[in-house]
Amino acid sequence: DAKTTQPPSMDCAEGRAANLPCNHSTISGNEYVYWYRQIHSQGPQYIIHGLKNNETNEMASLIITEDRKSSTLILPHATLRDTAVYYCIVRVDNQGGKLIFGQGTELSVKP
Amino acid sequence: KAGVTQTPRYLIKTRGQQVTLSCSPISGHRSVSWYQQTPGQGLQFLFEYFSETQRNKGNFPGRFSGRQFSNSRSEMNVSTLELGDSALYLCASSLAPSKIGEQYFGPGTRLTVT
């Protein structure tokens, strides 16, 4: 079963930052937080992952609270092409290719 | 570099038939995972192959099987199809099972069982 809780849907204005929350209150010390997104009719796409420090890449930033019980994915300047379902996943690093997806957050970026 | 390719993209079968889906990973990737996506159950892990060996298996009946070839290409087979097997079947590849952050998904095969 998924170990994360996400809001089912969110809206964001184009050009504004999109902040997607994820609750993972039962996360273990060796579990990472991963974010994927799935644009309609495509396969999921890896965005970013982290253990306890905040992370940033060309796509997004990941902010993990100090107690690691929640995190926020930030898309700094959302575009219409960022409209997708965003999945937050927690897992240990030695589980191979297995990902357990929850229901995710459907982000709608509006003009 | 070409992405993950899956064939066919769309497939219609009838109940009781069997089906084979194919996945070609990104060149150099040796790990392939398969997922089933349905509106009701979401994305569910089926199995994972690395170096022609199944490393991990999800909670699916034995009608679902897979294999991986020496060139890392993978196939999955579903026998005795049921209406509930209608789904989008996705495969994902990575260099190795540990490289989960570099896992790339294909576009999927849309299977409809009538």
Coordinates of C-alpha atoms in Angstrom, one line a residue:
Chain A
D1 CA 0.0 0.0 0.0
A2 CA 1.1 3.5 -0.7
K3 CA 2.6 5.3 2.3
T4 CA 1.8 8.8 1.2
T5 CA -1.2 11.1 1.3
Q6 CA -1.7 13.8 -1.4
P7 CA -4.6 16.1 -2.2
P8 CA -6.5 14.7 -5.1
S9 CA -6.4 17.9 -7.2
M10 CA -4.9 21.4 -7.3
D11 CA -5.1 24.4 -9.6
C12 CA -2.3 26.8 -10.4
A13 CA -2.1 29.9 -12.5
E14 CA 0.4 29.8 -15.4
G15 CA 3.7 31.4 -14.5
R16 CA 3.1 31.0 -10.8
A17 CA 4.8 28.5 -8.5
A18 CA 3.0 25.3 -8.0
N19 CA 3.5 23.8 -4.5
L20 CA 2.4 20.2 -4.2
P21 CA 2.3 18.8 -0.7
C22 CA 2.8 15.2 0.3
N23 CA 2.3 13.6 3.8
H24 CA 4.4 10.6 4.7
S25 CA 4.2 10.5 8.4
T26 CA 5.3 6.9 8.7
I27 CA 8.5 7.3 6.7
S28 CA 11.5 5.3 7.9
G29 CA 15.0 6.7 8.3
N30 CA 16.3 4.9 5.2
E31 CA 13.4 5.7 2.9
Y32 CA 13.7 8.3 0.1
V33 CA 11.0 10.6 -1.2
Y34 CA 10.5 10.3 -4.9
W35 CA 8.3 12.4 -7.2
Y36 CA 7.0 11.3 -10.6
R37 CA 4.5 12.9 -12.9
Q38 CA 2.2 11.5 -15.6
I39 CA 1.0 13.6 -18.4
H40 CA -2.2 12.3 -20.0
S41 CA -1.7 9.3 -22.2
Q42 CA 2.1 9.1 -21.4
G43 CA 4.2 7.0 -19.1
P44 CA 5.3 8.4 -15.8
Q45 CA 8.3 10.7 -15.7
Y46 CA 10.8 10.9 -12.9
I47 CA 11.1 14.5 -11.5
I48 CA 13.3 14.5 -8.3
H49 CA 14.1 12.6 -5.2
G50 CA 15.7 13.2 -1.8
L51 CA 16.4 11.7 1.6
K52 CA 16.5 14.6 4.1
N53 CA 18.1 17.6 2.5
N54 CA 16.3 19.9 0.1
E55 CA 17.0 19.1 -3.5
T56 CA 16.8 21.1 -6.7
N57 CA 17.2 20.2 -10.4
E58 CA 16.2 21.7 -13.7
M59 CA 12.6 20.6 -13.3
A60 CA 11.7 21.3 -9.7
S61 CA 12.7 21.7 -6.0
L62 CA 11.9 19.3 -3.2
I63 CA 11.5 20.6 0.3
I64 CA 11.5 17.9 3.0
T65 CA 10.5 19.0 6.6
E66 CA 13.1 18.4 9.3
D67 CA 11.1 15.6 10.8
R68 CA 10.7 14.1 7.3
K69 CA 7.0 13.5 7.8
S70 CA 6.0 15.7 4.9
S71 CA 7.5 17.2 1.8
T72 CA 6.6 19.8 -0.9
L73 CA 7.4 19.6 -4.6
I74 CA 7.8 23.1 -6.1
L75 CA 7.5 23.9 -9.8
P76 CA 8.8 27.4 -9.8
H77 CA 7.1 28.8 -12.9
A78 CA 4.3 26.4 -13.9
T79 CA 3.4 26.2 -17.6
L80 CA 0.4 24.6 -19.3
R81 CA 2.6 21.6 -20.1
D82 CA 3.0 20.9 -16.4
T83 CA -0.6 19.8 -16.2
A84 CA -0.4 16.2 -15.1
V85 CA -0.9 13.8 -12.2
Y86 CA 1.9 14.1 -9.7
Y87 CA 2.9 11.1 -7.6
C88 CA 4.8 11.2 -4.3
I89 CA 6.4 7.9 -3.4
V90 CA 8.5 6.8 -0.4
R91 CA 10.8 3.8 -0.7
V92 CA 14.1 2.4 0.4
D93 CA 16.9 2.5 -2.2
N94 CA 17.4 -1.2 -2.5
Q95 CA 13.9 -2.1 -3.8
G96 CA 15.1 -2.3 -7.3
G97 CA 12.6 -1.1 -9.9
K98 CA 9.5 -1.5 -7.8
L99 CA 7.5 1.7 -7.2
I100 CA 4.3 1.8 -5.2
F101 CA 2.1 4.5 -6.7
G102 CA -0.7 6.2 -4.7
Q103 CA -3.5 8.1 -6.3
G104 CA -1.4 11.3 -6.8
T105 CA -2.4 14.9 -7.2
E106 CA -4.0 16.1 -10.5
L107 CA -2.5 19.5 -11.1
S108 CA -4.3 21.8 -13.6
V109 CA -2.3 24.8 -14.7
K110 CA -4.7 27.4 -16.0
P111 CA -3.9 30.4 -18.3
Chain B
K1 CA 19.2 8.3 -27.6
A2 CA 15.9 6.5 -28.4
G3 CA 13.5 6.1 -25.5
V4 CA 11.7 3.0 -24.2
T5 CA 9.5 1.5 -26.9
Q6 CA 6.5 -0.7 -26.5
T7 CA 4.7 -2.7 -29.1
P8 CA 1.9 -2.8 -30.0
R9 CA 0.5 0.5 -28.8
Y10 CA -3.1 -0.6 -28.9
L11 CA -4.6 -4.1 -28.8
I12 CA -8.0 -5.6 -28.7
K13 CA -8.5 -9.2 -27.5
T14 CA -11.5 -11.3 -26.4
R15 CA -11.9 -13.1 -23.2
G16 CA -10.0 -16.3 -22.9
Q17 CA -7.4 -15.4 -25.4
Q18 CA -3.8 -14.7 -24.5
V19 CA -1.6 -11.7 -25.3
T20 CA 2.1 -10.9 -25.5
L21 CA 3.4 -7.4 -25.1
S22 CA 6.9 -6.3 -25.9
C23 CA 9.2 -3.7 -24.4
S24 CA 12.6 -2.5 -25.7
P25 CA 14.5 -0.6 -23.1
I26 CA 16.9 2.3 -23.7
S27 CA 20.2 1.2 -25.2
G28 CA 22.5 0.1 -22.3
H29 CA 19.7 -0.3 -19.8
R30 CA 19.5 -3.8 -18.3
S31 CA 16.6 -3.5 -15.8
V32 CA 13.0 -3.6 -17.0
S33 CA 9.9 -3.3 -14.9
W34 CA 6.3 -3.7 -15.9
Y35 CA 3.2 -1.9 -14.5
Q36 CA -0.5 -2.1 -15.0
Q37 CA -2.6 1.0 -14.9
T38 CA -6.4 1.0 -14.5
P39 CA -8.8 3.8 -13.5
G40 CA -9.9 1.8 -10.4
Q41 CA -6.5 0.5 -9.1
G42 CA -4.1 3.1 -10.5
L43 CA -0.5 2.1 -11.3
Q44 CA 0.4 -1.3 -9.9
F45 CA 3.8 -3.0 -10.1
L46 CA 3.8 -6.3 -12.0
F47 CA 7.4 -7.6 -12.1
E48 CA 11.0 -6.6 -12.7
Y49 CA 13.8 -8.2 -14.7
F50 CA 17.5 -7.7 -14.6
S51 CA 20.0 -9.7 -16.5
E52 CA 17.3 -12.1 -17.7
T53 CA 16.2 -12.9 -14.1
Q54 CA 13.0 -11.9 -12.4
R55 CA 14.1 -9.9 -9.3
N56 CA 10.8 -8.7 -8.0
K57 CA 7.1 -9.6 -8.4
G58 CA 3.9 -7.8 -7.6
N59 CA 0.7 -9.2 -6.4
F60 CA -0.8 -10.5 -9.6
P61 CA -2.1 -14.0 -10.5
G62 CA 0.0 -16.5 -12.4
R63 CA -1.7 -15.7 -15.6
F64 CA 0.7 -12.8 -15.8
S65 CA 4.2 -13.8 -16.7
G66 CA 7.2 -12.2 -18.2
R67 CA 10.7 -12.8 -19.4
Q68 CA 13.8 -10.9 -20.5
F69 CA 16.1 -11.7 -23.3
S70 CA 19.9 -11.4 -23.5
N71 CA 19.6 -8.1 -25.3
S72 CA 17.5 -6.8 -22.3
R73 CA 14.3 -6.7 -24.3
S74 CA 11.4 -7.9 -22.3
E75 CA 8.0 -9.5 -23.0
M76 CA 5.0 -10.0 -20.8
N77 CA 2.3 -12.5 -21.4
V78 CA -1.2 -12.6 -20.1
S79 CA -3.1 -15.9 -20.6
T80 CA -6.8 -16.6 -20.3
L81 CA -7.7 -12.9 -20.6
E82 CA -10.5 -11.5 -18.4
L83 CA -12.4 -8.3 -18.9
G84 CA -10.6 -6.8 -15.9
D85 CA -7.3 -7.1 -17.6
S86 CA -8.2 -4.2 -19.8
A87 CA -5.6 -1.6 -18.9
L88 CA -2.6 0.4 -19.9
Y89 CA 0.5 -1.7 -19.6
L90 CA 3.7 0.3 -19.0
C91 CA 7.3 -0.8 -18.9
A92 CA 10.2 1.1 -17.5
S93 CA 13.9 0.7 -17.9
S94 CA 17.0 1.7 -16.0
L95 CA 20.7 1.0 -16.1
A96 CA 20.3 -1.2 -13.0
P97 CA 17.7 -1.8 -10.4
S98 CA 19.5 0.5 -8.0
K99 CA 19.3 3.4 -10.5
I100 CA 15.6 4.1 -9.7
G101 CA 16.1 7.8 -10.2
E102 CA 17.1 7.2 -13.7
Q103 CA 14.1 5.0 -14.6
Y104 CA 12.4 5.8 -17.8
F105 CA 8.9 4.8 -18.8
G106 CA 7.6 3.9 -22.2
P107 CA 4.3 5.1 -23.7
G108 CA 2.5 1.9 -22.8
T109 CA 0.3 -0.6 -24.6
R110 CA -3.4 -0.1 -24.3
L111 CA -5.1 -3.5 -24.0
T112 CA -8.9 -3.8 -24.4
V113 CA -10.5 -7.1 -23.6
T114 CA -14.0 -7.6 -24.9

